[in-house]
Amino acid sequence: MHPLALLGCLVALSHCALATKVCPRPPEVLFATLNVDKKVYEVGEEVEYTCRPGFMPNSGQRKYKCLPTGKWAFNTLLCLPRRCPPPPPLQNGKMEFEELQYQSTVTFSCDPGYNLVGSRTSQCMADGKWTGTFPQCQPVTCPTPIGIENGFIEFAVRRTYHYNESVSFGCQSGFVMEGPKHSRCESSGNWSTKPACRAPCKIPVKKAVVLYNGEKKRVQNDLKDGILHGETVSFFCKNKEKSCAYTVDVACVDGNFTLPACFKERGFFSTLVKKDPSEMKACEDEA
């Protein structure tokens, strides 16, 4: 082949090769989208990256052209999370967070004795603002405490009470306090458990000899005012077969007192002719 003809063919092939140069899809940028997204781009074709909502471009280039070499220029774009300003200090409370950027969450809590008023969390949004309004920590208060049945509050003032303040209770004469003497204003705004005043008991017999605190007592004389809640008396009951006596304990439970089934209150005549069980030998002594 003539040299000129060969040269012409080489030039033609070179033009054909240049004409068919294309660029592949541009490199992916995290948190960004392309205005034109396809598999192949012609030489000179331009694309532009846009950061997704909640992300901001750095100083890197956003527009790129497909070069005659079939490659894209080195991509320097970064899409960084948009930042939110630090929340204002929470008086009498604290904030917990890891970052102050898009989709980050801050959690609020109050010191003991304070209640959180408002949302417990806030999130950094795409526009660089926090959701909602920031909460406040308000002091815990309790209403004026209510008295207890058969009792009273000592030195109580009709006012609002604050966290950890306490009041003391007392019982009327003859009543026994059961439970804590003091009640405290708790973090919930409620009072802690109050005591109860338990009622005394009348012993429902006219005459009887019983054991009280280890000593024999006549109900009609020594225990005519009754016994206190929680106290116990022992009644003498007769074992007819063995002609001996045994005792049965009965406790006063908040004004309730039940006589044992074995106890028989003696009438006037029986006291003259029969021996009182309290004067009989104890059954265990007979064994």
Coordinates of N, CA and C in Angstrom, one line a residue, residues 45 79 158 162 180 189 192-193 234 278:
E45 N -20.1 16.6 28.3 CA -21.4 16.6 29.1 C -21.1 16.9 30.5
C79 N -20.5 16.1 51.2 CA -21.8 16.6 51.8 C -21.8 16.3 53.3
R158 N -50.9 25.6 106.6 CA -51.6 25.4 105.4 C -50.9 26.2 104.3
H162 N -42.5 21.8 99.5 CA -41.6 21.5 98.4 C -40.9 20.1 98.6
P180 N -45.1 4.9 109.6 CA -44.1 6.0 109.8 C -44.7 7.2 110.4
G189 N -44.6 14.6 93.5 CA -45.5 15.6 94.0 C -46.6 15.1 94.9
S192 N -45.5 10.8 100.9 CA -45.2 9.4 101.2 C -46.2 8.8 102.1
T193 N -46.1 7.5 102.3 CA -47.1 6.8 103.1 C -47.3 7.5 104.5
S234 N -54.9 -13.0 128.0 CA -55.1 -14.4 128.0 C -56.3 -14.8 128.8
S278 N -59.4 -19.5 136.5 CA -58.2 -18.9 136.8 C -57.5 -19.4 138.1

